[in-house]
Amino acid sequence: MAVSPFRAPAHSSRGGSSMLKLNRGQQEAASKTILPSYDPSCYLCPGNKRAQGDTNPKYENTYVFVNDYSAVKEVQDDYSKHEADGSLSSLLLRAKAVTGKCYVITFAAAHNLTLADLSLPEIIAVIDTWTDIYTAHISPLSPLSKVSSPTTLPPMSHGDGRTKEQYRYMQIFENKGAAMGCSNPHPHGQIWTTSGLPEEPALELDQLKKYKREQGGLNMLEDYASLESEKKDRMVFENKAFVAVCPWWGTWPFEVMIVARQHKRALVDLNSGERQELAEAIAEVTKRYDNLFETQFPYSMGVHQAPLEGTETEIEASHLHIHFYPPLLRSATVRKFLVGYEMMAEPQRDITPEQAAARLRTCGGKLYRKRIE
């Protein structure tokens, strides 16, 4: 049983070959679609019209706009209880209104690229854009405001890009591939800012604070990065600033986490050299994914970092890291499902993280699509 040190009480079972599941999962036909560099029907391509009538500029790199169908609204009616205090409903059925702002960020102008296809300067542009949006939302009372230059977002649809409310948290993420619910293949991600702290980052933050408190001020993920760099057997890629590992407690077969070696609370803590090293780590992970089964490898990726607003204890315990959760198991057509025992009891490893890392280490080098062109 591999217990996650910073997502307690979540954990997953693991062990020798006798512990590994034999379930082959769903079989799907691999996509053979060859996409054009420009699609006139794509609402993310440069110069095209979007759902609510706005027209994209003729952008060349990244482009950010407020989501035309935001899941979280800037204005939301307060939740009003219909039951008297002390009733079973007031005891068991609790809710709270959440406000926020949702953005879409395109990673490139070309319709037929992914992060794995982009050059390091192009990925750095994505990281810079993430950082600019994060910086524009940082609370002026946060310790992070001392290291970030004041900024506002450029004018965009559905408002001028400036925040009217101080939000608590920002989740940067990408869903790649139809298997992860992505309906548009144009390279893009999303950014949700919310007035509350979501459950997953909150669980992590609780454990990071606990470790720091109990270990004399040490940082859990800084220690973990050091440990994995020493052991090497779960290492996928490393450079001077970041490690990319298949985590000891991982649930998905080829789950990867990119972790800053030194204590970096958020993207704003990175200097230009460290942003380049983060871009290199992202490029290496995404290329190795695609090379593994020679397919457009689907995943959900998310950046976890310090809250936009929080106590000094919360901010200083936070540690920048990126999760990659991919569903593929044995090939481009066989994926893992979290069902049955894994849903009702606890996740099980199909392969060990050491086996997964070993396979991904062999998949470096040139992207397979460019080798066969």
Tab-separated table of C-alpha atoms in Angstrom:
chain	number	residue	atom	x	y	z
A	1	MET	CA	0.000	0.000	0.000
A	2	ALA	CA	1.542	3.299	-1.120
A	3	VAL	CA	0.184	6.125	0.998
A	4	SER	CA	0.167	9.598	-0.500
A	5	PRO	CA	1.971	11.938	1.923
A	6	PHE	CA	0.189	15.044	0.731
A	7	ARG	CA	-3.239	13.806	-0.302
A	8	ALA	CA	-4.070	11.903	2.888
A	9	PRO	CA	-6.188	9.938	3.462
A	10	ALA	CA	-6.105	8.882	-0.203
A	11	HIS	CA	-3.788	5.985	-1.029
A	12	SER	CA	-3.350	3.186	-3.539
A	13	SER	CA	-2.312	-0.439	-3.293
A	14	ARG	CA	0.849	-1.653	-4.963
A	15	GLY	CA	3.307	-4.515	-4.701
A	16	GLY	CA	4.912	-7.287	-6.719
A	17	SER	CA	3.571	-8.837	-9.904
A	18	SER	CA	0.918	-10.739	-7.952
A	19	MET	CA	-0.621	-7.415	-6.934
A	20	LEU	CA	-0.952	-6.116	-10.498
A	21	LYS	CA	-4.363	-6.171	-12.130
A	22	LEU	CA	-4.978	-8.141	-15.305
A	23	ASN	CA	-7.985	-6.118	-16.465
A	24	ARG	CA	-7.311	-4.899	-20.023
A	25	GLY	CA	-9.931	-2.100	-19.900
A	26	GLN	CA	-11.789	-0.643	-22.873
A	27	GLN	CA	-10.466	-1.080	-26.397
A	28	GLU	CA	-10.905	1.867	-28.771
A	29	ALA	CA	-9.807	2.533	-32.317
A	30	ALA	CA	-6.784	4.828	-32.453
A	31	SER	CA	-7.470	8.164	-34.098
A	32	LYS	CA	-5.984	8.522	-37.575
A	33	THR	CA	-7.267	12.045	-38.163
A	34	ILE	CA	-4.795	14.366	-39.891
A	35	LEU	CA	-5.701	17.879	-38.858
A	36	PRO	CA	-5.137	21.012	-40.948
A	37	SER	CA	-3.061	23.893	-39.562
A	38	TYR	CA	-6.163	26.074	-39.889
A	39	ASP	CA	-9.803	25.034	-39.554
A	40	PRO	CA	-12.391	27.631	-40.628
A	41	SER	CA	-14.984	25.989	-38.361
A	42	CYS	CA	-12.780	26.063	-35.247
A	43	TYR	CA	-13.787	28.711	-32.701
A	44	LEU	CA	-10.190	28.888	-31.412
A	45	CYS	CA	-8.337	29.478	-34.681
A	46	PRO	CA	-7.082	33.011	-35.424
A	47	GLY	CA	-9.587	35.278	-37.144
A	48	ASN	CA	-12.557	32.964	-36.564
A	49	LYS	CA	-15.838	33.907	-34.914
A	50	ARG	CA	-16.730	32.361	-31.555
A	51	ALA	CA	-20.097	31.196	-30.217
A	52	GLN	CA	-21.218	34.548	-28.804
A	53	GLY	CA	-20.167	36.576	-31.830
A	54	ASP	CA	-16.694	37.756	-30.794
A	55	THR	CA	-13.959	37.364	-33.419
A	56	ASN	CA	-10.520	36.113	-32.504
A	57	PRO	CA	-7.621	38.373	-33.505
A	58	LYS	CA	-4.989	37.127	-35.941
A	59	TYR	CA	-2.804	35.994	-33.043
A	60	GLU	CA	0.480	34.147	-33.606
A	61	ASN	CA	1.334	32.568	-30.236
A	62	THR	CA	-0.881	32.389	-27.163
A	63	TYR	CA	-4.279	34.045	-26.929
A	64	VAL	CA	-6.468	34.468	-23.833
A	65	PHE	CA	-10.171	35.263	-23.574
A	66	VAL	CA	-12.915	34.915	-20.995
A	67	ASN	CA	-14.708	31.611	-21.563
A	68	ASP	CA	-17.890	32.100	-23.583
A	69	TYR	CA	-19.543	29.405	-21.455
A	70	SER	CA	-17.910	29.933	-18.067
A	71	ALA	CA	-18.711	27.270	-15.491
A	72	VAL	CA	-18.128	29.824	-12.712
A	73	LYS	CA	-19.709	33.266	-12.922
A	74	GLU	CA	-18.451	36.603	-11.660
A	75	VAL	CA	-21.928	37.353	-10.332
A	76	GLN	CA	-23.775	34.605	-8.497
A	77	ASP	CA	-26.828	34.782	-6.268
A	78	ASP	CA	-26.096	33.916	-2.654
A	79	TYR	CA	-27.300	30.512	-1.575
A	80	SER	CA	-30.343	30.894	0.622
A	81	LYS	CA	-31.436	28.217	3.045
A	82	HIS	CA	-35.076	27.233	2.919
A	83	GLU	CA	-34.995	25.223	6.115
A	84	ALA	CA	-34.792	26.480	9.685
A	85	ASP	CA	-31.569	26.098	11.633
A	86	GLY	CA	-31.518	22.845	13.568
A	87	SER	CA	-33.467	20.885	10.949
A	88	LEU	CA	-32.016	17.780	9.295
A	89	SER	CA	-31.757	19.685	6.017
A	90	SER	CA	-29.679	22.454	7.575
A	91	LEU	CA	-27.499	19.810	9.254
A	92	LEU	CA	-26.928	17.499	6.282
A	93	LEU	CA	-27.511	19.564	3.127
A	94	ARG	CA	-25.005	22.382	2.977
A	95	ALA	CA	-24.015	24.599	0.080
A	96	LYS	CA	-22.209	27.855	-0.547
A	97	ALA	CA	-22.241	30.103	-3.604
A	98	VAL	CA	-18.934	30.353	-5.460
A	99	THR	CA	-18.001	33.168	-7.814
A	100	GLY	CA	-15.059	33.392	-10.163
A	101	LYS	CA	-13.777	33.955	-13.650
A	102	CYS	CA	-12.923	31.391	-16.319
A	103	TYR	CA	-10.412	31.897	-19.109
A	104	VAL	CA	-9.433	29.953	-22.213
A	105	ILE	CA	-5.803	30.068	-23.341
A	106	THR	CA	-4.717	28.845	-26.750
A	107	PHE	CA	-1.178	27.465	-26.760
A	108	ALA	CA	-0.522	28.127	-30.449
A	109	ALA	CA	-2.167	29.544	-33.546
A	110	ALA	CA	-1.841	26.297	-35.521
A	111	HIS	CA	-4.852	23.986	-35.167
A	112	ASN	CA	-2.864	20.760	-35.577
A	113	LEU	CA	-0.247	21.104	-32.808
A	114	THR	CA	-0.037	20.004	-29.175
A	115	LEU	CA	2.333	20.885	-26.334
A	116	ALA	CA	4.477	17.954	-27.494
A	117	ASP	CA	4.902	19.614	-30.907
A	118	LEU	CA	5.838	23.055	-29.604
A	119	SER	CA	9.371	24.412	-29.364
A	120	LEU	CA	10.802	25.510	-26.015
A	121	PRO	CA	10.251	29.234	-26.787
A	122	GLU	CA	6.619	28.463	-27.634
A	123	ILE	CA	6.084	26.587	-24.352
A	124	ILE	CA	7.820	29.396	-22.462
A	125	ALA	CA	5.245	31.761	-23.993
A	126	VAL	CA	2.505	29.556	-22.513
A	127	ILE	CA	4.181	29.620	-19.071
A	128	ASP	CA	4.602	33.398	-19.312
A	129	THR	CA	0.901	33.769	-20.082
A	130	TRP	CA	-0.059	31.525	-17.148
A	131	THR	CA	2.167	33.660	-14.942
A	132	ASP	CA	0.696	36.943	-16.187
A	133	ILE	CA	-2.861	35.800	-15.496
A	134	TYR	CA	-1.915	34.463	-12.062
A	135	THR	CA	-0.103	37.718	-11.239
A	136	ALA	CA	-3.107	39.817	-12.258
A	137	HIS	CA	-5.212	37.993	-9.647
A	138	ILE	CA	-2.794	37.868	-6.668
A	139	SER	CA	-4.082	39.553	-3.536
A	140	PRO	CA	-2.113	42.718	-2.682
A	141	LEU	CA	-1.942	41.339	0.875
A	142	SER	CA	-0.252	38.102	-0.210
A	143	PRO	CA	3.487	37.622	0.423
A	144	LEU	CA	3.650	36.760	-3.301
A	145	SER	CA	2.760	40.343	-4.214
A	146	LYS	CA	6.253	41.353	-3.059
A	147	VAL	CA	7.933	39.323	-5.807
A	148	SER	CA	5.414	39.853	-8.619
A	149	SER	CA	5.177	42.948	-10.754
A	150	PRO	CA	1.715	44.560	-10.720
A	151	THR	CA	-0.137	43.757	-13.921
A	152	THR	CA	-3.577	43.696	-15.456
A	153	LEU	CA	-4.814	41.588	-18.309
A	154	PRO	CA	-5.349	43.150	-21.714
A	155	PRO	CA	-8.933	44.086	-22.661
A	156	MET	CA	-10.951	41.073	-23.703
A	157	SER	CA	-14.535	40.027	-24.217
A	158	HIS	CA	-17.026	39.866	-21.328
A	159	GLY	CA	-15.273	42.639	-19.420
A	160	ASP	CA	-11.955	44.434	-19.422
A	161	GLY	CA	-9.918	41.618	-17.898
A	162	ARG	CA	-9.502	43.304	-14.531
A	163	THR	CA	-10.733	41.548	-11.431
A	164	LYS	CA	-13.622	43.110	-9.558
A	165	GLU	CA	-13.320	40.692	-6.646
A	166	GLN	CA	-10.365	39.129	-4.871
A	167	TYR	CA	-10.503	35.420	-5.651
A	168	ARG	CA	-9.033	32.711	-3.450
A	169	TYR	CA	-7.598	30.216	-5.912
A	170	MET	CA	-6.591	29.764	-9.556
A	171	GLN	CA	-6.625	26.375	-11.261
A	172	ILE	CA	-4.685	26.160	-14.522
A	173	PHE	CA	-5.375	22.957	-16.463
A	174	GLU	CA	-5.512	21.226	-19.825
A	175	ASN	CA	-7.703	18.350	-20.960
A	176	LYS	CA	-6.044	16.777	-23.990
A	177	GLY	CA	-7.898	14.350	-26.228
A	178	ALA	CA	-11.454	13.156	-26.676
A	179	ALA	CA	-10.855	10.486	-24.011
A	180	MET	CA	-10.570	13.321	-21.476
A	181	GLY	CA	-13.708	15.112	-22.701
A	182	CYS	CA	-11.953	17.652	-24.923
A	183	SER	CA	-14.213	18.463	-27.862
A	184	ASN	CA	-11.805	20.757	-29.739
A	185	PRO	CA	-8.337	19.506	-30.762
A	186	HIS	CA	-6.913	23.034	-31.144
A	187	PRO	CA	-4.116	23.270	-28.527
A	188	HIS	CA	-5.600	25.036	-25.535
A	189	GLY	CA	-6.140	24.950	-21.794
A	190	GLN	CA	-8.355	26.620	-19.250
A	191	ILE	CA	-7.922	28.748	-16.152
A	192	TRP	CA	-10.598	28.962	-13.459
A	193	THR	CA	-10.355	31.477	-10.638
A	194	THR	CA	-12.718	30.899	-7.727
A	195	SER	CA	-13.717	32.574	-4.488
A	196	GLY	CA	-13.244	29.287	-2.620
A	197	LEU	CA	-10.349	26.835	-2.269
A	198	PRO	CA	-11.212	23.627	-4.214
A	199	GLU	CA	-11.092	20.253	-2.477
A	200	GLU	CA	-8.003	18.718	-4.136
A	201	PRO	CA	-5.659	21.690	-3.622
A	202	ALA	CA	-7.090	22.114	-0.111
A	203	LEU	CA	-6.227	18.496	0.796
A	204	GLU	CA	-2.705	18.947	-0.531
A	205	LEU	CA	-2.240	22.243	1.272
A	206	ASP	CA	-3.350	20.721	4.579
A	207	GLN	CA	-0.688	18.016	4.275
A	208	LEU	CA	2.005	20.475	3.160
A	209	LYS	CA	1.290	22.652	6.206
A	210	LYS	CA	1.269	19.613	8.496
A	211	TYR	CA	4.652	18.397	7.204
A	212	LYS	CA	6.206	21.841	7.525
A	213	ARG	CA	4.883	22.155	11.081
A	214	GLU	CA	5.993	18.683	12.197
A	215	GLN	CA	9.347	18.616	10.399
A	216	GLY	CA	10.804	21.828	11.726
A	217	GLY	CA	9.933	24.036	8.763
A	218	LEU	CA	11.032	21.653	6.003
A	219	ASN	CA	9.059	21.552	2.761
A	220	MET	CA	7.525	18.194	1.837
A	221	LEU	CA	7.793	18.408	-1.939
A	222	GLU	CA	11.297	19.854	-1.809
A	223	ASP	CA	12.272	16.820	0.290
A	224	TYR	CA	10.374	14.499	-2.057
A	225	ALA	CA	12.119	15.910	-5.132
A	226	SER	CA	15.465	15.372	-3.400
A	227	LEU	CA	14.532	11.791	-2.483
A	228	GLU	CA	13.426	10.881	-6.016
A	229	SER	CA	16.526	12.513	-7.502
A	230	GLU	CA	18.646	10.306	-5.248
A	231	LYS	CA	16.784	7.039	-5.892
A	232	LYS	CA	16.259	7.548	-9.668
A	233	ASP	CA	13.993	4.510	-10.157
A	234	ARG	CA	10.808	6.590	-10.558
A	235	MET	CA	12.525	9.427	-12.423
A	236	VAL	CA	11.307	10.173	-15.939
A	237	PHE	CA	13.313	13.354	-16.575
A	238	GLU	CA	15.262	15.889	-14.554
A	239	ASN	CA	17.136	19.128	-15.033
A	240	LYS	CA	18.628	21.681	-12.649
A	241	ALA	CA	15.294	23.165	-11.547
A	242	PHE	CA	12.686	20.387	-11.903
A	243	VAL	CA	12.146	16.652	-11.626
A	244	ALA	CA	9.477	14.693	-13.492
A	245	VAL	CA	8.584	11.462	-11.695
A	246	CYS	CA	5.998	8.717	-11.657
A	247	PRO	CA	4.972	9.336	-8.045
A	248	TRP	CA	5.178	6.592	-5.430
A	249	TRP	CA	1.454	6.968	-4.680
A	250	GLY	CA	0.282	7.430	-8.301
A	251	THR	CA	-3.077	6.018	-9.349
A	252	TRP	CA	-2.953	6.202	-13.149
A	253	PRO	CA	-0.599	3.801	-15.002
A	254	PHE	CA	1.656	6.524	-16.437
A	255	GLU	CA	0.870	9.307	-13.998
A	256	VAL	CA	3.626	11.937	-13.826
A	257	MET	CA	4.283	14.843	-11.497
A	258	ILE	CA	6.675	17.706	-12.276
A	259	VAL	CA	8.076	19.171	-9.048
A	260	ALA	CA	10.335	22.157	-8.457
A	261	ARG	CA	13.580	21.039	-6.789
A	262	GLN	CA	13.761	24.147	-4.621
A	263	HIS	CA	10.929	25.724	-2.685
A	264	LYS	CA	8.963	27.669	-5.282
A	265	ARG	CA	5.559	28.748	-4.001
A	266	ALA	CA	4.090	29.664	-7.373
A	267	LEU	CA	4.920	30.522	-10.972
A	268	VAL	CA	5.846	34.076	-9.956
A	269	ASP	CA	8.813	32.699	-7.974
A	270	LEU	CA	10.480	31.394	-11.142
A	271	ASN	CA	13.196	33.401	-12.862
A	272	SER	CA	13.631	33.307	-16.637
A	273	GLY	CA	16.059	30.386	-16.487
A	274	GLU	CA	13.705	28.348	-14.311
A	275	ARG	CA	10.793	29.055	-16.650
A	276	GLN	CA	12.906	27.654	-19.466
A	277	GLU	CA	13.657	24.545	-17.404
A	278	LEU	CA	9.939	24.123	-16.638
A	279	ALA	CA	9.217	24.383	-20.368
A	280	GLU	CA	11.835	21.687	-20.990
A	281	ALA	CA	10.240	19.399	-18.392
A	282	ILE	CA	6.764	19.875	-19.907
A	283	ALA	CA	8.139	19.208	-23.396
A	284	GLU	CA	9.908	16.040	-22.251
A	285	VAL	CA	6.865	14.627	-20.471
A	286	THR	CA	4.427	15.306	-23.318
A	287	LYS	CA	6.799	14.017	-26.023
A	288	ARG	CA	7.516	10.838	-24.074
A	289	TYR	CA	3.787	10.285	-23.615
A	290	ASP	CA	3.175	10.523	-27.366
A	291	ASN	CA	6.208	8.373	-28.189
A	292	LEU	CA	5.183	5.628	-25.732
A	293	PHE	CA	2.314	4.305	-27.878
A	294	GLU	CA	2.970	6.496	-30.936
A	295	THR	CA	-0.320	8.275	-30.543
A	296	GLN	CA	-1.780	11.582	-29.393
A	297	PHE	CA	-1.571	10.613	-25.725
A	298	PRO	CA	-4.594	11.923	-23.763
A	299	TYR	CA	-4.292	13.357	-20.272
A	300	SER	CA	-5.582	15.894	-17.795
A	301	MET	CA	-2.835	18.233	-16.609
A	302	GLY	CA	-3.090	20.747	-13.786
A	303	VAL	CA	-0.818	23.282	-12.101
A	304	HIS	CA	-0.953	23.396	-8.299
A	305	GLN	CA	0.588	26.375	-6.555
A	306	ALA	CA	-0.063	28.870	-3.766
A	307	PRO	CA	-3.555	30.326	-3.373
A	308	LEU	CA	-4.134	33.812	-4.756
A	309	GLU	CA	-5.175	34.893	-1.293
A	310	GLY	CA	-4.223	33.155	1.927
A	311	THR	CA	-2.407	33.291	5.199
A	312	GLU	CA	1.369	33.504	5.308
A	313	THR	CA	1.372	29.913	6.601
A	314	GLU	CA	-0.600	28.733	3.563
A	315	ILE	CA	1.504	30.639	1.051
A	316	GLU	CA	4.853	29.562	2.524
A	317	ALA	CA	3.815	25.893	2.742
A	318	SER	CA	2.728	25.807	-0.918
A	319	HIS	CA	5.034	24.256	-3.509
A	320	LEU	CA	4.737	24.559	-7.291
A	321	HIS	CA	4.051	21.258	-9.035
A	322	ILE	CA	2.165	19.951	-12.070
A	323	HIS	CA	0.077	16.771	-12.222
A	324	PHE	CA	-0.417	14.707	-15.394
A	325	TYR	CA	-3.235	12.140	-15.176
A	326	PRO	CA	-3.326	9.970	-18.349
A	327	PRO	CA	-5.821	7.110	-18.813
A	328	LEU	CA	-3.939	4.896	-21.292
A	329	LEU	CA	-2.735	1.542	-19.998
A	330	ARG	CA	-1.265	-0.876	-22.559
A	331	SER	CA	-1.649	0.782	-25.951
A	332	ALA	CA	-3.315	3.618	-27.796
A	333	THR	CA	-6.546	1.618	-27.659
A	334	VAL	CA	-6.548	0.233	-24.109
A	335	ARG	CA	-7.325	2.523	-21.194
A	336	LYS	CA	-7.735	2.169	-17.460
A	337	PHE	CA	-11.052	2.639	-15.682
A	338	LEU	CA	-11.464	3.462	-12.014
A	339	VAL	CA	-14.443	1.205	-11.288
A	340	GLY	CA	-15.555	-1.533	-8.928
A	341	TYR	CA	-13.101	-2.032	-6.071
A	342	GLU	CA	-11.111	1.027	-7.132
A	343	MET	CA	-14.191	3.221	-6.921
A	344	MET	CA	-15.684	1.666	-3.820
A	345	ALA	CA	-12.525	0.913	-1.816
A	346	GLU	CA	-9.158	2.180	-3.086
A	347	PRO	CA	-7.213	2.521	-6.363
A	348	GLN	CA	-4.974	-0.337	-7.540
A	349	ARG	CA	-1.785	-0.102	-9.588
A	350	ASP	CA	-1.874	-1.834	-12.980
A	351	ILE	CA	1.897	-1.415	-13.255
A	352	THR	CA	4.264	-0.081	-10.631
A	353	PRO	CA	5.500	3.530	-10.893
A	354	GLU	CA	9.024	2.136	-11.301
A	355	GLN	CA	7.916	0.129	-14.352
A	356	ALA	CA	6.049	3.121	-15.782
A	357	ALA	CA	9.041	5.433	-15.311
A	358	ALA	CA	11.396	2.919	-16.904
A	359	ARG	CA	9.215	2.755	-20.006
A	360	LEU	CA	8.882	6.528	-20.254
A	361	ARG	CA	12.647	6.977	-19.875
A	362	THR	CA	13.156	4.966	-23.072
A	363	CYS	CA	10.771	7.210	-25.021
A	364	GLY	CA	12.846	10.371	-25.166
A	365	GLY	CA	14.292	11.955	-28.273
A	366	LYS	CA	12.526	13.196	-31.364
A	367	LEU	CA	8.735	13.186	-31.411
A	368	TYR	CA	7.571	10.114	-33.347
A	369	ARG	CA	5.371	12.193	-35.700
A	370	LYS	CA	8.420	14.107	-36.866
A	371	ARG	CA	10.419	10.916	-37.383
A	372	ILE	CA	7.880	9.485	-39.834
A	373	GLU	CA	7.155	12.665	-41.790
